[in-house]
Amino acid sequence: MSEYVAAARAWLAQDPDATTREELTSLIERVEDGDAEAAADLEDRFATRLAFGTAGLRGTLGAGSNRMNRVLVAQAAAGFAAYLREKQPDGTPTVVVGYDGRRNSDVFARDSVEIFAGAGLRAILLPRMLPTPVLAFAVRHLGADAGVMVTASHNPPDDNGYKVYLGGADDGAQIVSPADAEIAAHIQRVADAGDVTVLPRSVGFENAPEALVEAYVAATAAVAPAPAGADGLRWVYTAMHGVGWETVSRVLAEAGYPAPTVVEAQIHPDGRFPTVAFPNPEEPGAMDLAFETARSADAELVIANDPDADRLAVAIPDPDVEGGWRRLTGNEIGLLLGWRAARTASGGSLACSLVSSPGLQAVAEHYGLDFHATLTGFKWISRAPGIVYGFEEALGYLVNPETVRDKDGISAAVAFLGLATAARAEGRTVADLLEEFRDTFGAFASDQISVRVTDLSEIGAIMASLRAQPPSAVGEVAVSRIDDLLHGVDGLPPGDVLRIWLEDGSRLIVRPSGTEPKLKLYLDVRGSSAKKARRRLEALRAGAEELLATVR
């Protein structure tokens, strides 16, 4: 334990944050008094460090190398600056930094731009807390070499993160290998030097002009100007305590859509996320206030963004559901938006993550477009050759790849409003569009089983067990083949994913979450009718749950 106490004291000596210094000082005192619980806590904080990967950094706020804090962010900023200088030894790299409304996001962003500027980079800070898509837009719009967004998206309130983009040949997309490993190596060298207080800092960074936000608003409003059917639309919007509303409201006004009834308790940024257990529209209960507001407003549609507004959720009236409102799945939204894109595309490709509905491939084939299934994450989807549209089932949609090379919940909201109001002008609803999709392309049905764990080793054990003893059947349906993506399949980079194909054409995919302590199972079936697809999906789910119980 003495090594962790020594590491904690060394950390204290360089920590500029009074809150985490006090937290760590108290913890050290408890350890020295023989508190076993405090000793375990200290070990958890210093036995390892948050890994920098293709998702950047993401973790719980607090003191220590295995937490998100100002020391760790300073190390990350200095390491990233060294990486950018290494790539441009004779130039002055430009990096733009944005932040959302989470705790310490503004502090981490300010530390970063000061360290970037101190390292000789041209550092630009967005004018205030703004959605992640605005930062992704800014990297391309400003011709920057890199971007950093301080956000943990829809993670629990005590988390924060550091999301990294690259310009140039990467075209403003999130980093992928080998850039992640190269940046991580530079960060480790800074950490090994042991004192972030000696890093040069400068207040000579730039503040991005308001014109940058105006350019994003204009480009996003142009995605789907309001059709005649938008007049009088009654709809509800929630920002889920995030930063979306200010930008969304400006986009709506410019595009010509009527203002929504907002969920007042969730419309302003609040890093405590007081009305939701998890600020993720996918989580049970997260949209209850939106549904309550919709019932009061006699709304026709509900639209939600997650806290950094890079995801979109949609709900529609459904008398067969308790409470009268049903949230569409990410696949349902993704297929409707993909259909919209395909109808107007003159060429190019549709893309989705390999765990998303295979229905998008049917759409692409119907319209003579190319199709690409990628590893999960928009760092991969956005790089699909010739992409005109991409999505992932976790409520992420890329509808305007010429301006934003990442998922964008605001442009997706505008695109969906365009779809819904165009149908409304014909006397039809979103439910009618879903039925027309099934009639045209077939009945695709999807489901997901998500297992949250407290011990990450449990996920690794389950994946190892499935590989050591592959199932011969899922439920009563035999397995026809298993693709282990650890070895690379269909030209995809290696990934910790098992894709299980069944003899009836159904598909089960198992993978660890990339951002949360979860194991995820993705279920996909296709039927000749919605009723038959639902029955097949129910049987697949029962079989998958039985398989999961066995390996656990």
XYZ file of C-alpha atoms in Angstrom:
552
model
C 0.000 0.000 0.000
C 2.968 2.314 0.582
C 3.507 2.596 -3.186
C -0.029 3.928 -3.647
C 0.383 6.402 -0.804
C 3.615 7.608 -2.415
C 1.882 7.921 -5.795
C -0.945 9.846 -4.147
C 1.471 12.277 -2.486
C 3.258 12.851 -5.795
C -0.124 13.497 -7.388
C -1.046 15.980 -4.664
C 2.107 17.959 -5.310
C 1.034 18.756 -8.883
C -2.775 18.960 -8.525
C -4.086 22.522 -9.087
C -7.654 21.633 -8.031
C -8.583 22.360 -4.401
C -11.490 19.898 -4.458
C -9.484 16.874 -5.571
C -6.548 17.831 -3.325
C -8.861 17.837 -0.328
C -10.436 14.564 -1.452
C -7.050 12.877 -1.808
C -5.601 14.306 1.416
C -8.542 12.924 3.371
C -8.185 9.543 1.685
C -4.461 9.309 2.517
C -5.180 10.132 6.163
C -7.798 7.380 6.349
C -5.385 4.882 4.778
C -2.684 5.782 7.305
C -5.255 5.265 10.069
C -5.742 1.697 8.852
C -9.068 2.125 7.007
C -9.308 -0.914 4.710
C -12.067 0.611 2.574
C -9.964 3.732 2.004
C -6.964 1.558 1.099
C -9.012 -0.261 -1.566
C -10.222 3.077 -2.895
C -6.685 4.460 -3.097
C -5.475 1.337 -4.880
C -8.297 1.632 -7.415
C -7.308 5.238 -8.086
C -3.570 4.597 -8.576
C -3.026 0.957 -9.545
C -3.608 1.937 -13.167
C -4.522 4.983 -15.245
C -7.433 5.783 -17.518
C -6.490 4.359 -20.889
C -6.365 6.710 -23.852
C -7.878 4.985 -26.878
C -9.973 5.638 -29.964
C -12.694 7.049 -27.695
C -10.128 9.356 -26.086
C -10.552 9.427 -22.319
C -13.690 8.815 -20.293
C -14.078 8.078 -16.600
C -15.308 9.099 -13.172
C -14.357 12.512 -11.836
C -11.970 12.417 -8.905
C -8.334 12.442 -7.833
C -5.909 9.853 -9.161
C -4.513 8.470 -12.391
C -7.592 6.258 -12.855
C -10.005 9.200 -12.647
C -10.844 12.277 -14.744
C -9.213 15.364 -13.215
C -7.078 18.385 -14.037
C -3.758 16.534 -13.712
C -4.842 13.804 -16.113
C -6.265 16.356 -18.565
C -3.047 18.390 -18.426
C -1.059 15.255 -19.229
C -3.429 14.446 -22.095
C -3.263 17.968 -23.536
C 0.539 18.104 -23.349
C 0.837 14.631 -24.893
C -1.578 15.487 -27.685
C 0.302 18.732 -28.356
C 3.559 16.783 -28.638
C 1.898 14.377 -31.089
C 0.650 17.256 -33.261
C 4.061 18.964 -33.224
C 5.705 15.677 -34.182
C 3.376 15.393 -37.195
C 4.117 19.001 -38.222
C 7.666 19.741 -37.071
C 7.971 22.785 -39.333
C 4.442 24.144 -38.968
C 2.030 25.493 -36.387
C -0.786 23.000 -35.857
C -4.251 24.384 -35.141
C -6.461 22.724 -32.534
C -9.993 23.780 -31.584
C -11.512 22.905 -28.202
C -15.150 22.645 -27.148
C -16.933 21.683 -23.946
C -20.410 20.802 -22.699
C -22.274 21.448 -19.433
C -20.854 18.642 -17.322
C -18.958 19.271 -14.112
C -15.473 20.622 -14.837
C -15.935 20.569 -18.630
C -15.185 24.292 -18.834
C -12.163 23.914 -16.530
C -10.708 21.014 -18.535
C -11.242 22.945 -21.765
C -9.500 26.049 -20.415
C -6.550 23.997 -19.121
C -6.259 22.374 -22.537
C -6.176 25.542 -24.638
C -3.649 27.139 -22.288
C -1.368 24.108 -22.566
C -1.841 23.902 -26.349
C -0.994 27.576 -26.696
C 1.962 27.155 -24.332
C 3.254 24.365 -26.567
C 3.267 26.700 -29.561
C 0.042 25.538 -31.171
C -2.668 27.791 -32.500
C -5.378 27.028 -29.942
C -9.018 28.072 -30.434
C -11.705 27.809 -27.747
C -15.385 27.672 -28.710
C -17.254 30.715 -27.393
C -19.272 28.891 -24.691
C -20.617 25.443 -23.829
C -21.935 23.958 -27.070
C -22.987 20.577 -28.511
C -20.381 18.069 -29.636
C -21.514 18.352 -33.304
C -20.546 22.043 -33.286
C -16.994 21.078 -32.306
C -16.880 18.389 -35.009
C -18.146 20.991 -37.490
C -15.560 23.532 -36.307
C -12.613 21.204 -37.019
C -13.580 21.077 -40.708
C -14.930 24.617 -41.012
C -11.753 26.158 -39.586
C -9.436 23.764 -41.396
C -8.003 22.764 -38.024
C -5.507 19.960 -37.623
C -7.281 18.621 -34.561
C -10.158 19.076 -32.167
C -10.924 18.190 -28.572
C -14.400 17.968 -27.068
C -14.687 17.766 -23.294
C -17.758 15.599 -22.737
C -18.899 12.237 -21.450
C -21.985 12.399 -23.662
C -24.777 10.377 -21.986
C -22.689 8.788 -19.209
C -23.692 9.064 -15.523
C -23.373 12.481 -13.809
C -20.036 11.779 -12.128
C -18.253 11.056 -15.421
C -16.429 13.270 -17.861
C -14.294 12.658 -20.920
C -11.912 13.930 -23.579
C -12.892 13.193 -27.184
C -10.283 13.757 -29.911
C -10.678 14.511 -33.635
C -8.112 14.907 -36.395
C -8.331 17.141 -39.450
C -6.343 16.869 -42.673
C -6.537 13.421 -44.213
C -8.825 12.322 -41.366
C -11.341 14.965 -42.494
C -12.468 15.957 -39.017
C -13.330 12.433 -37.834
C -12.591 10.857 -34.469
C -9.198 9.232 -34.118
C -8.556 5.591 -35.007
C -5.532 3.335 -34.727
C -2.591 3.924 -34.914
C -3.121 7.565 -33.900
C -4.598 6.521 -30.539
C -1.513 4.492 -29.570
C 0.863 7.221 -30.759
C -0.978 9.891 -28.756
C -1.136 7.588 -25.722
C 2.640 7.100 -25.873
C 3.197 10.866 -25.793
C 0.764 11.219 -22.876
C 2.611 8.491 -20.971
C 5.926 10.302 -21.460
C 4.409 13.450 -19.956
C 2.996 11.430 -17.044
C 6.349 9.736 -16.462
C 8.028 13.156 -16.210
C 5.903 13.558 -13.111
C 5.000 17.225 -12.729
C 2.410 19.006 -14.850
C 3.038 22.285 -13.011
C 6.149 22.820 -15.159
C 4.207 22.575 -18.440
C 4.309 25.904 -20.262
C 0.905 27.590 -20.401
C -0.276 30.639 -22.275
C -3.435 32.722 -22.335
C -2.585 33.526 -25.940
C -5.299 31.251 -27.286
C -8.124 32.491 -29.527
C -11.831 32.571 -28.836
C -13.819 31.306 -31.804
C -16.172 33.956 -33.228
C -19.954 33.678 -33.047
C -19.869 33.427 -36.836
C -18.679 29.839 -36.402
C -21.872 28.886 -34.564
C -23.923 30.794 -37.129
C -22.286 28.778 -39.906
C -23.193 25.527 -38.164
C -26.785 26.727 -37.683
C -27.104 27.664 -41.363
C -25.627 24.379 -42.604
C -27.855 22.352 -40.294
C -31.047 24.250 -41.111
C -30.353 23.559 -44.804
C -30.543 19.798 -44.189
C -34.359 19.909 -44.308
C -36.131 23.265 -44.610
C -39.655 23.016 -43.232
C -42.265 21.800 -45.736
C -45.872 23.020 -45.747
C -46.874 20.171 -43.460
C -44.860 21.699 -40.611
C -47.459 24.425 -40.023
C -49.195 23.882 -36.716
C -47.136 20.837 -35.730
C -47.502 20.138 -32.002
C -44.338 18.568 -30.689
C -42.172 18.294 -27.597
C -38.422 18.683 -27.186
C -36.089 17.819 -24.318
C -32.366 18.540 -24.011
C -31.987 15.985 -21.183
C -30.260 18.630 -18.998
C -27.709 19.148 -21.759
C -26.467 21.866 -24.079
C -28.651 21.198 -27.108
C -31.537 23.630 -26.771
C -29.828 26.949 -27.523
C -28.439 25.640 -30.815
C -31.530 23.583 -31.665
C -33.827 26.576 -31.195
C -31.726 28.656 -33.591
C -31.694 25.889 -36.187
C -35.474 25.437 -35.946
C -36.090 29.146 -36.438
C -33.836 29.297 -39.491
C -35.314 26.119 -41.009
C -38.874 27.368 -40.475
C -40.240 24.782 -38.030
C -42.729 25.743 -35.323
C -41.262 25.999 -31.836
C -41.847 22.927 -29.676
C -43.237 22.670 -26.194
C -40.091 22.096 -24.169
C -39.631 19.937 -21.088
C -38.890 22.837 -18.767
C -37.258 20.732 -16.046
C -34.690 19.380 -18.533
C -34.166 22.218 -21.012
C -31.192 24.011 -19.416
C -27.694 22.582 -18.877
C -27.295 20.975 -15.457
C -24.399 18.595 -14.874
C -26.210 17.012 -11.923
C -28.915 15.622 -14.260
C -31.417 15.776 -11.388
C -34.497 14.299 -13.104
C -32.936 11.167 -14.641
C -31.013 8.212 -13.258
C -28.925 8.123 -16.441
C -29.014 11.059 -18.903
C -29.444 8.708 -21.844
C -32.715 8.646 -23.811
C -32.277 4.888 -24.241
C -32.465 4.229 -20.506
C -35.811 3.261 -18.930
C -37.558 6.292 -17.461
C -35.287 8.877 -19.060
C -38.056 10.198 -21.311
C -40.914 9.980 -18.787
C -41.063 13.770 -18.318
C -41.118 14.222 -22.088
C -44.051 11.819 -22.380
C -45.863 13.607 -19.547
C -45.337 16.920 -21.341
C -46.507 15.402 -24.627
C -49.746 14.169 -23.081
C -50.416 17.611 -21.610
C -49.665 19.337 -24.927
C -51.608 16.813 -27.044
C -48.403 16.463 -29.055
C -47.897 14.543 -32.268
C -44.182 13.886 -31.821
C -41.447 13.909 -29.172
C -37.804 14.605 -29.975
C -34.931 14.333 -27.495
C -31.215 14.934 -27.602
C -28.738 13.484 -25.151
C -26.685 15.921 -23.015
C -24.087 16.801 -25.671
C -26.692 16.597 -28.486
C -24.860 14.116 -30.676
C -27.679 11.559 -30.314
C -31.354 11.728 -31.268
C -34.355 9.978 -29.749
C -37.879 10.078 -31.194
C -41.198 8.967 -29.711
C -44.627 8.692 -31.292
C -48.177 8.197 -29.972
C -49.093 4.531 -29.561
C -52.391 3.562 -27.895
C -51.126 0.001 -27.360
C -48.332 1.157 -25.045
C -48.791 2.057 -21.397
C -48.834 5.834 -21.173
C -49.692 6.184 -24.848
C -46.160 6.966 -26.104
C -43.514 4.726 -27.635
C -39.858 5.592 -28.151
C -38.700 4.429 -31.538
C -35.662 2.196 -31.547
C -32.418 3.508 -32.949
C -32.819 1.091 -35.829
C -36.308 2.361 -36.688
C -35.083 5.955 -36.801
C -31.917 4.946 -38.644
C -33.788 3.041 -41.339
C -36.274 5.869 -41.950
C -33.452 8.413 -42.235
C -31.491 6.015 -44.462
C -34.516 5.627 -46.723
C -34.764 9.424 -46.862
C -31.092 9.713 -47.853
C -31.293 6.959 -50.476
C -34.261 8.529 -52.258
C -32.284 11.684 -53.002
C -28.769 10.268 -53.455
C -27.343 10.160 -56.960
C -24.608 7.767 -55.863
C -22.356 6.931 -52.946
C -22.917 4.602 -50.040
C -25.005 3.972 -46.951
C -23.145 2.749 -43.884
C -23.941 1.472 -40.436
C -22.213 -0.332 -37.616
C -22.253 -4.109 -37.867
C -24.571 -4.298 -34.828
C -27.182 -2.076 -36.494
C -30.141 -3.335 -38.511
C -29.349 -5.204 -41.742
C -32.352 -3.343 -43.155
C -30.050 -0.537 -44.309
C -28.344 -2.909 -46.713
C -31.750 -3.749 -48.201
C -32.373 -0.021 -48.714
C -28.982 0.468 -50.369
C -29.519 -2.470 -52.719
C -33.016 -1.257 -53.622
C -31.623 2.117 -54.760
C -28.406 0.829 -56.315
C -26.148 2.339 -53.691
C -23.069 0.825 -52.096
C -23.319 -0.441 -48.537
C -20.709 -0.732 -45.783
C -20.977 -2.408 -42.386
C -18.283 -1.113 -40.038
C -17.059 -1.671 -36.520
C -19.112 0.173 -33.923
C -18.513 3.875 -33.498
C -18.652 6.847 -35.816
C -14.888 6.891 -36.065
C -15.469 3.934 -38.394
C -18.865 4.772 -39.892
C -17.744 8.249 -40.945
C -14.805 6.748 -42.856
C -16.967 4.528 -45.093
C -16.021 5.231 -48.732
C -18.467 7.521 -50.521
C -20.719 7.876 -47.493
C -23.919 9.878 -47.958
C -25.549 8.610 -44.767
C -24.597 6.518 -41.766
C -26.090 5.394 -38.485
C -25.664 3.182 -35.443
C -28.468 1.683 -33.425
C -27.382 3.555 -30.288
C -29.300 6.662 -31.495
C -26.445 8.028 -33.622
C -27.027 9.424 -37.129
C -24.835 11.120 -39.732
C -27.110 12.871 -42.224
C -24.805 15.625 -43.508
C -21.321 14.132 -43.986
C -20.180 17.102 -46.051
C -20.256 19.325 -42.955
C -19.964 17.048 -39.887
C -17.990 13.792 -39.869
C -19.561 12.466 -36.711
C -22.973 11.626 -35.353
C -25.086 14.752 -35.005
C -28.343 14.710 -33.068
C -29.318 18.203 -34.208
C -29.074 17.722 -37.968
C -30.722 14.319 -37.493
C -33.583 16.004 -35.624
C -34.079 18.439 -38.499
C -34.007 15.607 -41.027
C -36.553 13.659 -39.020
C -38.812 16.684 -38.642
C -38.656 17.039 -42.417
C -39.739 13.416 -42.856
C -42.537 13.646 -40.307
C -43.973 16.926 -41.548
C -43.815 15.919 -45.215
C -45.877 12.845 -44.286
C -48.168 15.062 -42.215
C -48.891 17.185 -45.292
C -50.232 13.988 -46.906
C -52.351 13.127 -43.880
C -49.941 10.430 -42.717
C -47.958 9.799 -39.551
C -44.540 8.417 -38.630
C -46.277 5.106 -37.861
C -47.519 5.102 -41.461
C -43.955 5.634 -42.691
C -42.762 2.647 -40.667
C -45.503 0.502 -42.183
C -44.595 1.663 -45.693
C -40.958 0.810 -45.003
C -41.926 -2.745 -44.001
C -44.077 -3.128 -47.092
C -41.211 -1.959 -49.305
C -38.141 -3.601 -47.791
C -39.390 -6.319 -45.437
C -40.104 -6.527 -41.729
C -36.843 -6.089 -39.840
C -37.008 -6.368 -36.072
C -34.232 -5.762 -33.569
C -33.726 -5.961 -29.835
C -30.898 -5.601 -27.360
C -29.902 -7.166 -24.069
C -27.623 -4.961 -21.985
C -25.809 -6.294 -18.926
C -24.280 -3.660 -16.635
C -21.457 -4.971 -14.434
C -19.507 -3.602 -11.490
C -16.471 -5.781 -12.235
C -15.190 -5.379 -15.805
C -13.446 -8.746 -15.604
C -16.888 -10.390 -15.768
C -17.286 -9.141 -19.346
C -13.932 -10.588 -20.366
C -14.833 -13.889 -18.718
C -18.121 -14.124 -20.634
C -16.437 -13.379 -23.959
C -13.711 -15.947 -23.198
C -16.302 -18.567 -22.272
C -18.234 -18.045 -25.514
C -15.031 -18.439 -27.496
C -13.899 -21.521 -25.590
C -17.290 -23.244 -25.860
C -19.156 -21.763 -28.849
C -22.911 -22.417 -28.756
C -24.318 -24.921 -31.218
C -27.784 -23.391 -30.942
C -29.513 -20.316 -29.568
C -32.816 -21.451 -28.157
C -34.197 -24.033 -30.549
C -32.448 -22.651 -33.641
C -29.120 -24.128 -34.703
C -26.059 -21.941 -35.230
C -24.879 -21.947 -38.833
C -21.609 -20.080 -38.277
C -19.789 -17.778 -35.868
C -17.581 -14.871 -36.945
C -14.947 -13.960 -34.355
C -13.906 -10.427 -35.219
C -10.827 -10.658 -33.012
C -9.199 -12.163 -36.080
C -10.705 -9.661 -38.535
C -13.658 -10.586 -40.752
C -14.926 -9.159 -44.065
C -12.007 -6.744 -44.216
C -12.922 -5.187 -40.841
C -10.190 -4.284 -38.351
C -9.948 -6.705 -35.411
C -12.492 -6.126 -32.652
C -13.792 -7.883 -29.544
C -17.031 -8.979 -31.218
C -18.742 -12.331 -31.788
C -21.296 -12.497 -34.604
C -23.493 -15.585 -34.410
C -25.567 -16.518 -37.467
C -28.525 -18.869 -37.067
C -29.979 -21.242 -39.630
C -33.236 -19.245 -39.917
C -31.291 -16.134 -40.965
C -31.421 -14.490 -37.551
C -28.334 -12.880 -36.058
C -26.963 -12.481 -32.530
C -23.963 -10.238 -31.876
C -22.122 -10.062 -28.547
C -19.660 -7.317 -27.665
C -18.463 -5.222 -24.720
C -19.594 -1.585 -24.715
C -16.871 0.835 -25.729
C -17.926 3.584 -23.306
C -19.742 1.953 -20.368
C -19.280 -1.094 -18.082
C -21.754 -3.164 -20.081
C -21.915 -6.311 -22.150
C -24.287 -5.900 -25.080
C -26.161 -8.509 -27.091
C -27.774 -7.389 -30.351
C -30.634 -9.382 -31.853
C -31.801 -9.037 -35.462
C -34.438 -10.936 -37.424
C -36.341 -10.494 -40.664
C -39.867 -11.713 -41.303
C -42.452 -11.630 -44.047
C -44.682 -9.555 -41.769
C -44.306 -7.486 -38.625
C -46.166 -10.147 -36.627
C -43.884 -12.972 -37.781
C -40.777 -10.868 -37.178
C -41.911 -10.111 -33.608
C -42.496 -13.806 -32.896
C -39.073 -14.729 -34.233
C -37.483 -11.927 -32.203
C -39.187 -13.080 -28.997
C -37.847 -16.590 -29.536
C -34.337 -15.273 -30.243
C -34.395 -13.133 -27.110
C -35.440 -16.075 -24.939
C -32.637 -18.163 -26.428
C -30.068 -15.379 -25.963
C -31.049 -14.892 -22.315
C -30.727 -18.637 -21.730
C -27.273 -18.617 -23.351
C -26.190 -15.641 -21.248
C -27.367 -17.285 -18.029
C -25.373 -20.400 -18.909
C -22.075 -18.604 -19.541
C -22.442 -16.353 -16.497
